[in-house]
């Protein structure tokens, strides 16, 4: 399996034409850029969210072109500290143009089988998957690109189902 870096995955945002959708399945993401801000938040200190600027600028650019960027977070309740912090920071994503929804795991239909090994993924224009892979320490090691029509079709069905079931960020109250 060949993996691409997060930077190369982010370049896919330059080539999609209509919709990018992210499915998040983890209750903790150990992203190096977030370590300091997350620790500050845990201590109740002011958080410098400037580390998000490259992402929010990218999202502003693509949504400014009329494209959509959506995300569903499948989360445990009660929330882990990381999800609590992620919830607090979601307003920055939404201000940039992302649409974000939340669904507690217990509300996911029990018969639903998650494609791509249950990993997180980005789906671009309902045709290209970038499946996230993580190391034992929880850090992202890269994304696997998949264009197999059967796998992509399963992800499209999961996207549509969860998008309809999930609660928009402004309405979701942890």
XYZ file of N, CA, C and O in Angstrom:
696
model
N 0.843 -1.171 0.000
C 0.000 0.000 0.000
C 0.892 1.239 0.000
O 1.782 1.379 0.825
N 0.615 2.128 -0.927
C 1.372 3.379 -1.017
C 0.600 4.478 -0.305
O -0.604 4.641 -0.503
N 1.303 5.211 0.546
C 0.687 6.307 1.300
C 1.254 7.635 0.839
O 2.448 7.737 0.542
N 0.383 8.638 0.786
C 0.835 9.993 0.478
C 0.795 10.814 1.768
O 0.064 10.491 2.698
N 1.561 11.868 1.801
C 1.621 12.734 2.983
C 0.349 13.574 3.096
O -0.418 13.716 2.133
N 0.153 14.158 4.259
C -0.983 15.065 4.456
C -0.893 16.262 3.514
O -1.913 16.740 3.012
N 0.315 16.723 3.252
C 0.488 17.854 2.333
C 0.033 17.472 0.923
O -0.660 18.243 0.257
N 0.403 16.275 0.470
C -0.047 15.833 -0.861
C -1.556 15.614 -0.875
O -2.225 15.926 -1.861
N -2.099 15.093 0.215
C -3.550 14.922 0.291
C -4.236 16.276 0.192
O -5.230 16.433 -0.507
N -3.689 17.272 0.863
C -4.302 18.593 0.818
C -4.261 19.205 -0.576
O -5.106 20.040 -0.915
N -3.334 18.762 -1.414
C -3.302 19.252 -2.796
C -4.501 18.758 -3.596
O -4.844 19.336 -4.623
N -5.166 17.699 -3.104
C -6.376 17.223 -3.773
C -7.480 18.280 -3.716
O -8.401 18.266 -4.534
N -7.383 19.200 -2.773
C -8.360 20.277 -2.682
C -8.239 21.249 -3.855
O -9.155 22.016 -4.125
N -7.116 21.202 -4.547
C -6.931 22.057 -5.718
C -7.578 21.455 -6.956
O -7.756 22.142 -7.957
N -7.929 20.165 -6.894
C -8.400 19.490 -8.105
C -9.848 19.028 -8.053
O -10.419 18.726 -9.092
N -10.474 18.978 -6.874
C -11.863 18.532 -6.867
C -12.741 19.661 -7.407
O -12.367 20.833 -7.379
N -13.910 19.281 -7.921
C -14.730 20.279 -8.601
C -16.009 20.647 -7.860
O -16.550 21.725 -8.091
N -16.521 19.757 -6.981
C -17.800 20.045 -6.351
C -17.816 19.856 -4.833
O -18.192 20.751 -4.101
N -17.458 18.656 -4.363
C -17.677 18.323 -2.960
C -16.516 17.517 -2.397
O -16.066 16.550 -3.016
N -16.057 17.939 -1.224
C -15.096 17.159 -0.450
C -15.768 16.834 0.878
O -16.329 17.724 1.532
N -15.713 15.572 1.249
C -16.383 15.119 2.463
C -15.389 14.337 3.315
O -14.698 13.457 2.815
N -15.363 14.657 4.615
C -14.467 13.957 5.531
C -15.280 13.203 6.570
O -16.151 13.778 7.227
N -14.987 11.916 6.731
C -15.560 11.114 7.807
C -14.491 10.951 8.867
O -13.400 10.442 8.593
N -14.812 11.398 10.084
C -13.904 11.255 11.224
C -14.476 10.222 12.175
O -15.642 10.328 12.567
N -13.660 9.256 12.563
C -14.117 8.150 13.401
C -13.373 8.052 14.731
O -13.730 7.246 15.571
N -12.340 8.850 14.916
C -11.490 8.707 16.089
C -11.887 9.695 17.179
O -12.357 10.779 16.898
N -11.634 9.325 18.417
C -11.913 10.203 19.547
C -10.686 10.976 19.999
O -10.748 11.745 20.957
N -9.583 10.783 19.311
C -8.361 11.508 19.623
C -7.490 11.516 18.375
O -7.341 10.487 17.715
N -6.962 12.679 18.063
C -6.032 12.824 16.942
C -4.770 13.447 17.499
O -4.811 14.557 18.044
N -3.682 12.760 17.356
C -2.408 13.268 17.858
C -1.684 13.969 16.718
O -0.786 13.418 16.100
N -2.123 15.185 16.440
C -1.548 15.972 15.356
C -0.501 16.900 15.955
O -0.821 17.707 16.835
N 0.758 16.794 15.502
C 1.827 17.584 16.123
C 1.535 19.082 16.213
O 1.828 19.707 17.228
N 0.935 19.674 15.169
C 0.645 21.112 15.185
C -0.320 21.491 16.300
O -0.381 22.643 16.712
N -1.088 20.525 16.779
C -2.106 20.814 17.789
C -1.627 20.558 19.221
O -2.329 20.924 20.164
N -0.484 19.921 19.388
C -0.044 19.548 20.738
C -0.030 20.728 21.699
O -0.607 20.668 22.783
N 0.617 21.818 21.322
C 0.707 22.985 22.196
C -0.642 23.632 22.471
O -0.996 23.867 23.641
N -1.422 23.937 21.425
C -2.746 24.526 21.675
C -3.655 23.620 22.507
O -4.372 24.111 23.390
N -3.609 22.326 22.263
C -4.440 21.400 23.029
C -4.036 21.413 24.499
O -4.886 21.483 25.395
N -2.743 21.381 24.772
C -2.260 21.432 26.156
C -2.675 22.735 26.833
O -3.077 22.738 28.001
N -2.603 23.854 26.097
C -3.049 25.134 26.657
C -4.532 25.068 27.003
O -4.946 25.530 28.078
N -5.324 24.517 26.107
C -6.766 24.405 26.342
C -7.040 23.542 27.575
O -7.886 23.884 28.402
N -6.321 22.411 27.707
C -6.510 21.536 28.864
C -6.224 22.263 30.176
O -6.876 22.014 31.189
N -5.262 23.184 30.147
C -4.898 23.941 31.355
C -5.823 25.139 31.580
O -5.655 25.864 32.546
N -6.771 25.362 30.662
C -7.690 26.490 30.802
C -7.086 27.817 30.374
O -7.609 28.876 30.717
N -5.984 27.767 29.647
C -5.315 28.975 29.185
C -5.878 29.407 27.835
O -6.553 28.645 27.148
N -5.586 30.644 27.448
C -5.960 31.134 26.117
C -5.237 30.295 25.069
O -4.082 29.889 25.266
N -5.928 30.018 23.970
C -5.361 29.185 22.909
C -5.093 30.045 21.678
O -5.942 30.826 21.255
N -3.904 29.883 21.131
C -3.543 30.553 19.880
C -3.939 29.620 18.733
O -3.305 28.588 18.521
N -4.988 29.973 18.025
C -5.495 29.124 16.940
C -4.847 29.450 15.594
O -5.322 28.981 14.560
N -3.765 30.193 15.592
C -3.120 30.555 14.327
C -2.591 29.327 13.583
O -2.435 29.378 12.356
N -2.343 28.233 14.278
C -1.884 27.018 13.608
C -2.925 26.526 12.597
O -2.602 25.787 11.669
N -4.191 26.944 12.741
C -5.256 26.518 11.836
C -5.307 27.337 10.546
O -6.016 26.971 9.607
N -4.563 28.440 10.485
C -4.673 29.353 9.349
C -4.407 28.709 7.990
O -5.156 28.984 7.050
N -3.400 27.862 7.829
C -3.236 27.250 6.500
C -4.483 26.467 6.074
O -4.903 26.538 4.916
N -5.084 25.747 7.025
C -6.286 24.974 6.709
C -7.468 25.900 6.420
O -8.171 25.738 5.422
N -7.701 26.869 7.287
C -8.869 27.732 7.090
C -8.730 28.564 5.815
O -9.725 28.807 5.125
N -7.523 28.965 5.471
C -7.320 29.696 4.215
C -7.617 28.799 3.009
O -8.225 29.252 2.038
N -7.191 27.545 3.082
C -7.492 26.596 2.009
C -9.002 26.422 1.854
O -9.544 26.475 0.750
N -9.691 26.235 2.960
C -11.141 26.043 2.923
C -11.842 27.296 2.415
O -12.772 27.217 1.600
N -11.415 28.462 2.862
C -11.999 29.709 2.361
C -11.832 29.820 0.854
O -12.744 30.256 0.149
N -10.674 29.416 0.360
C -10.407 29.493 -1.079
C -11.357 28.581 -1.852
O -12.005 29.031 -2.795
N -11.448 27.308 -1.450
C -12.269 26.375 -2.239
C -13.760 26.646 -2.076
O -14.515 26.541 -3.052
N -14.199 27.019 -0.884
C -15.624 27.329 -0.731
C -15.960 28.658 -1.410
O -17.084 28.841 -1.881
N -14.987 29.536 -1.504
C -15.182 30.784 -2.236
C -15.393 30.553 -3.721
O -15.970 31.393 -4.417
N -14.925 29.411 -4.208
C -15.140 29.027 -5.609
C -16.470 28.294 -5.799
O -16.756 27.807 -6.883
N -17.260 28.192 -4.722
C -18.563 27.540 -4.822
C -18.540 26.047 -4.537
O -19.557 25.367 -4.694
N -17.403 25.522 -4.101
C -17.304 24.107 -3.758
C -17.738 23.898 -2.311
O -17.677 24.824 -1.507
N -18.169 22.688 -1.983
C -18.547 22.400 -0.605
C -17.489 21.533 0.059
O -16.877 20.673 -0.579
N -17.297 21.778 1.346
C -16.427 20.966 2.186
C -17.252 20.606 3.407
O -17.706 21.490 4.142
N -17.469 19.298 3.585
C -18.323 18.818 4.671
C -17.571 17.787 5.497
O -16.647 17.152 5.012
N -18.046 17.622 6.733
C -17.388 16.702 7.652
C -18.425 16.151 8.622
O -19.255 16.901 9.129
N -18.367 14.844 8.857
C -19.165 14.224 9.917
C -18.195 13.620 10.907
O -17.273 12.881 10.527
N -18.428 13.944 12.172
C -17.619 13.385 13.250
C -18.451 12.359 14.007
O -19.470 12.701 14.607
N -18.009 11.112 13.965
C -18.650 10.024 14.713
C -17.895 9.938 16.031
O -16.695 9.625 16.042
N -18.601 10.225 17.128
C -17.904 10.404 18.400
C -18.549 9.599 19.526
O -19.719 9.245 19.468
N -17.748 9.330 20.540
C -18.242 8.675 21.756
C -18.827 9.737 22.675
O -18.400 10.894 22.672
N -19.813 9.326 23.445
C -20.335 10.156 24.525
C -20.257 9.335 25.795
O -20.668 8.172 25.771
N -19.742 9.864 26.889
C -19.241 11.224 27.017
C -17.994 11.444 26.166
O -17.276 10.493 25.827
N -17.736 12.706 25.850
C -16.632 13.048 24.969
C -15.281 12.915 25.661
O -15.159 13.201 26.848
N -14.301 12.520 24.872
C -12.924 12.564 25.347
C -12.510 14.027 25.453
O -13.128 14.906 24.833
N -11.453 14.334 26.207
C -10.973 15.719 26.246
C -10.657 16.263 24.854
O -10.938 17.427 24.559
N -10.092 15.425 23.992
C -9.769 15.907 22.647
C -11.033 16.324 21.889
O -11.057 17.372 21.244
N -12.081 15.541 21.950
C -13.328 15.875 21.250
C -13.949 17.132 21.857
O -14.484 17.977 21.135
N -13.838 17.306 23.168
C -14.333 18.535 23.791
C -13.598 19.746 23.219
O -14.204 20.781 22.920
N -12.288 19.610 23.082
C -11.494 20.701 22.523
C -11.821 20.907 21.053
O -11.981 22.043 20.591
N -11.971 19.818 20.316
C -12.315 19.916 18.898
C -13.663 20.629 18.724
O -13.818 21.466 17.837
N -14.609 20.303 19.589
C -15.910 20.967 19.554
C -15.739 22.481 19.769
O -16.327 23.287 19.057
N -14.907 22.847 20.726
C -14.679 24.260 21.023
C -14.032 25.000 19.849
O -14.273 26.192 19.655
N -13.235 24.306 19.057
C -12.514 24.933 17.944
C -13.270 24.863 16.619
O -12.844 25.481 15.637
N -14.382 24.152 16.567
C -15.091 23.938 15.306
C -15.586 25.235 14.685
O -15.723 25.336 13.468
N -15.820 26.250 15.487
C -16.295 27.525 14.931
C -15.304 28.090 13.918
O -15.708 28.758 12.957
N -14.006 27.817 14.077
C -13.006 28.286 13.118
C -13.174 27.574 11.777
O -13.066 28.197 10.726
N -13.438 26.264 11.827
C -13.680 25.511 10.591
C -14.915 26.048 9.875
O -14.912 26.251 8.660
N -15.980 26.243 10.640
C -17.232 26.702 10.033
C -17.106 28.130 9.502
O -17.654 28.435 8.444
N -16.397 28.991 10.204
C -16.206 30.358 9.721
C -15.463 30.366 8.388
O -15.673 31.251 7.553
N -14.626 29.358 8.171
C -13.885 29.246 6.917
C -14.746 28.686 5.787
O -14.376 28.792 4.619
N -15.896 28.090 6.129
C -16.787 27.583 5.082
C -17.104 26.110 5.154
O -17.880 25.602 4.348
N -16.504 25.376 6.105
C -16.838 23.957 6.266
C -18.206 23.804 6.903
O -18.604 24.615 7.740
N -18.892 22.748 6.522
C -20.122 22.353 7.197
C -19.779 21.116 8.020
O -19.273 20.132 7.470
N -20.059 21.161 9.318
C -19.661 20.070 10.211
C -20.869 19.573 10.975
O -21.658 20.372 11.496
N -20.981 18.258 11.022
C -22.058 17.617 11.776
C -21.463 16.568 12.705
O -20.382 16.041 12.455
N -22.221 16.249 13.764
C -21.799 15.320 14.811
C -22.812 14.193 14.934
O -24.025 14.437 14.857
N -22.322 12.981 15.171
C -23.226 11.874 15.475
C -22.576 10.980 16.532
O -21.464 10.462 16.330
N -23.240 10.822 17.661
C -22.736 9.895 18.672
C -22.772 8.465 18.136
O -23.693 8.083 17.399
N -21.783 7.684 18.493
C -21.685 6.302 18.001
C -22.950 5.492 18.254
O -23.340 4.681 17.441
N -23.609 5.726 19.401
C -24.780 4.928 19.718
C -25.960 5.229 18.791
O -26.925 4.468 18.750
N -25.878 6.312 18.017
C -26.949 6.636 17.068
C -26.660 6.143 15.651
O -27.501 6.271 14.767
N -25.479 5.584 15.453
C -25.148 5.004 14.152
C -25.881 3.670 14.032
O -25.845 2.862 14.967
N -26.568 3.447 12.913
C -27.275 2.171 12.764
C -26.327 0.990 12.986
O -25.237 0.954 12.401
N -26.712 0.042 13.844
C -25.809 -1.060 14.183
C -25.435 -1.934 12.989
O -24.381 -2.561 12.999
N -26.272 -1.951 11.960
C -25.975 -2.775 10.783
C -25.013 -2.089 9.811
O -24.543 -2.711 8.855
N -24.693 -0.816 10.064
C -23.803 -0.085 9.169
C -22.387 -0.636 9.249
O -21.806 -0.732 10.331
N -21.840 -0.986 8.090
C -20.457 -1.434 7.991
C -19.663 -0.296 7.357
O -20.003 0.174 6.258
N -18.644 0.158 8.069
C -17.839 1.249 7.551
C -16.809 0.720 6.558
O -16.032 -0.176 6.882
N -16.812 1.274 5.347
C -15.810 0.851 4.355
C -14.415 1.357 4.738
O -14.268 2.116 5.691
N -13.445 0.942 3.986
C -12.056 1.372 4.156
C -11.515 0.973 5.527
O -10.769 1.713 6.158
N -11.926 -0.199 6.000
C -11.390 -0.735 7.251
C -11.792 0.057 8.481
O -11.140 -0.049 9.514
N -12.827 0.874 8.370
C -13.245 1.689 9.515
C -12.354 2.886 9.762
O -12.463 3.546 10.794
N -11.468 3.175 8.817
C -10.580 4.338 8.945
C -11.306 5.616 8.539
O -12.323 5.579 7.849
N -10.741 6.737 8.929
C -11.207 8.033 8.451
C -10.921 8.130 6.953
O -9.981 7.498 6.456
N -11.708 8.947 6.269
C -11.415 9.178 4.859
C -11.982 10.503 4.380
O -12.905 11.055 4.947
N -11.341 10.987 3.332
C -11.839 12.108 2.544
C -12.372 11.522 1.249
O -11.723 10.666 0.641
N -13.534 11.986 0.833
C -14.139 11.580 -0.431
C -14.263 12.828 -1.287
O -14.925 13.789 -0.901
N -13.614 12.805 -2.436
C -13.607 13.948 -3.343
C -14.483 13.656 -4.553
O -14.251 12.677 -5.283
N -15.500 14.499 -4.748
C -16.385 14.413 -5.913
C -16.985 13.024 -6.117
O -17.238 12.614 -7.256
N -17.192 12.301 -5.040
C -17.795 10.957 -5.099
C -17.051 10.029 -6.058
O -17.629 9.124 -6.656
N -15.730 10.246 -6.185
C -14.964 9.405 -7.105
C -13.575 9.008 -6.591
O -13.004 8.023 -7.026
N -13.040 9.765 -5.640
C -11.682 9.507 -5.151
C -11.679 9.548 -3.633
O -12.153 10.507 -3.035
N -11.107 8.484 -3.046
C -10.958 8.398 -1.594
C -9.509 8.625 -1.202
O -8.604 8.131 -1.866
N -9.335 9.322 -0.101
C -8.031 9.414 0.541
C -8.256 8.875 1.952
O -8.827 9.553 2.810
N -7.859 7.625 2.171
C -8.105 6.920 3.430
C -6.943 7.174 4.378
O -5.784 6.904 4.040
N -7.258 7.684 5.561
C -6.231 7.984 6.545
C -5.730 6.735 7.250
O -6.509 5.854 7.599
N -4.431 6.677 7.449
C -3.816 5.583 8.210
C -3.016 6.203 9.356
O -2.366 7.231 9.188
N -3.087 5.544 10.508
C -2.493 6.066 11.733
C -1.512 5.061 12.315
O -1.717 3.854 12.216
N -0.478 5.580 12.971
C 0.487 4.727 13.644
C -0.006 4.313 15.014
O -1.056 4.765 15.485
N 0.756 3.461 15.668
C 0.396 3.000 17.013
C 0.296 4.142 18.019
O -0.416 4.037 19.006
N 1.010 5.240 17.746
C 0.974 6.394 18.652
C -0.197 7.324 18.352
O -0.348 8.370 18.981
N -1.038 6.966 17.371
C -2.200 7.771 17.030
C -1.933 8.859 16.006
O -2.844 9.559 15.590
N -0.702 9.003 15.597
C -0.353 10.041 14.621
C -0.633 9.558 13.199
O -0.498 8.384 12.886
N -1.007 10.499 12.345
C -1.250 10.196 10.933
C 0.068 9.777 10.292
O 1.090 10.454 10.446
N 0.045 8.654 9.570
C 1.235 8.236 8.832
C 1.076 8.489 7.340
O 2.049 8.456 6.603
N -0.145 8.726 6.880
C -0.362 9.036 5.476
C -1.749 8.629 5.032
O -2.545 8.099 5.817
N -2.023 8.901 3.775
C -3.318 8.572 3.187
C -3.134 7.665 1.985
O -2.217 7.861 1.188
N -4.018 6.714 1.882
C -4.047 5.777 0.760
C -5.116 6.256 -0.220
O -6.263 6.481 0.163
N -4.737 6.416 -1.480
C -5.691 6.839 -2.493
C -6.381 5.616 -3.090
O -5.722 4.642 -3.462
N -7.710 5.678 -3.178
C -8.513 4.572 -3.714
C -9.533 5.144 -4.686
O -10.250 6.093 -4.354
N -9.595 4.546 -5.867
C -10.591 4.935 -6.863
C -11.460 3.755 -7.287
O -12.251 3.890 -8.215
N -11.331 2.632 -6.611
C -12.115 1.448 -6.941
C -13.599 1.784 -6.828
O -14.072 2.163 -5.752
N -14.352 1.653 -7.936
C -15.761 2.081 -7.923
C -16.608 1.451 -6.817
O -17.438 2.138 -6.217
N -16.390 0.188 -6.499
C -17.198 -0.467 -5.465
C -16.934 0.133 -4.081
O -17.863 0.342 -3.298
N -15.684 0.393 -3.790
C -15.324 0.975 -2.486
C -15.841 2.407 -2.408
O -16.427 2.820 -1.395
N -15.643 3.169 -3.468
C -16.113 4.546 -3.498
C -17.636 4.594 -3.332
O -18.165 5.404 -2.569
N -18.355 3.698 -4.011
C -19.820 3.670 -3.903
C -20.270 3.387 -2.469
O -21.244 3.984 -1.987
N -19.574 2.499 -1.771
C -19.911 2.230 -0.370
C -19.706 3.485 0.479
O -20.515 3.790 1.363
N -18.636 4.207 0.210
C -18.372 5.437 0.969
C -19.412 6.510 0.660
O -19.810 7.253 1.565
N -19.857 6.579 -0.574
C -20.905 7.533 -0.928
C -22.173 7.221 -0.137
O -22.820 8.120 0.415
N -22.520 5.945 -0.031
C -23.720 5.564 0.729
C -23.569 5.904 2.216
O -24.500 6.420 2.837
N -22.405 5.634 2.775
C -22.159 5.966 4.185
C -22.211 7.475 4.378
O -22.823 7.975 5.330
N -21.580 8.216 3.488
C -21.617 9.681 3.572
C -23.054 10.190 3.599
O -23.436 10.969 4.463
N -23.850 9.734 2.651
C -25.224 10.222 2.544
C -26.060 9.846 3.765
O -26.818 10.667 4.284
N -25.886 8.622 4.242
C -26.643 8.174 5.412
C -26.264 8.980 6.649
O -27.126 9.521 7.347
N -24.969 9.085 6.922
C -24.523 9.786 8.121
C -24.795 11.283 8.048
O -25.122 11.901 9.064
N -24.682 11.862 6.878
C -24.962 13.293 6.746
C -26.411 13.573 7.143
O -26.696 14.546 7.839
N -27.307 12.703 6.720
C -28.721 12.888 7.060
C -28.995 12.645 8.543
O -29.860 13.295 9.129
N -28.270 11.716 9.168
C -28.499 11.372 10.571
C -27.815 12.329 11.552
O -28.286 12.521 12.673
N -26.699 12.897 11.127
C -25.876 13.703 12.039
C -26.509 15.080 12.290
O -27.282 15.593 11.482
N -26.133 15.646 13.416
C -26.655 16.946 13.849
C -25.681 18.053 13.459
O -24.483 17.960 13.760
N -26.182 19.120 12.811
C -25.304 20.246 12.482
C -24.639 20.814 13.742
O -25.229 20.815 14.829
N -23.429 21.303 13.575
C -22.650 21.798 14.714
C -23.423 22.800 15.565
O -23.420 22.708 16.795
N -24.079 23.755 14.946
C -24.779 24.800 15.706
C -25.917 24.231 16.563
O -26.334 24.854 17.520
N -26.409 23.054 16.194
C -27.516 22.449 16.939
C -27.040 21.378 17.918
O -27.795 20.996 18.822
N -25.833 20.891 17.738
C -25.334 19.806 18.591
C -24.850 20.381 19.920
O -23.985 21.250 19.948
N -25.424 19.906 20.986
C -25.042 20.371 22.318
C -24.519 19.182 23.129
O -25.276 18.329 23.536
N -23.213 19.138 23.311
C -22.640 18.013 24.066
C -23.167 17.932 25.487
O -23.551 18.915 26.066
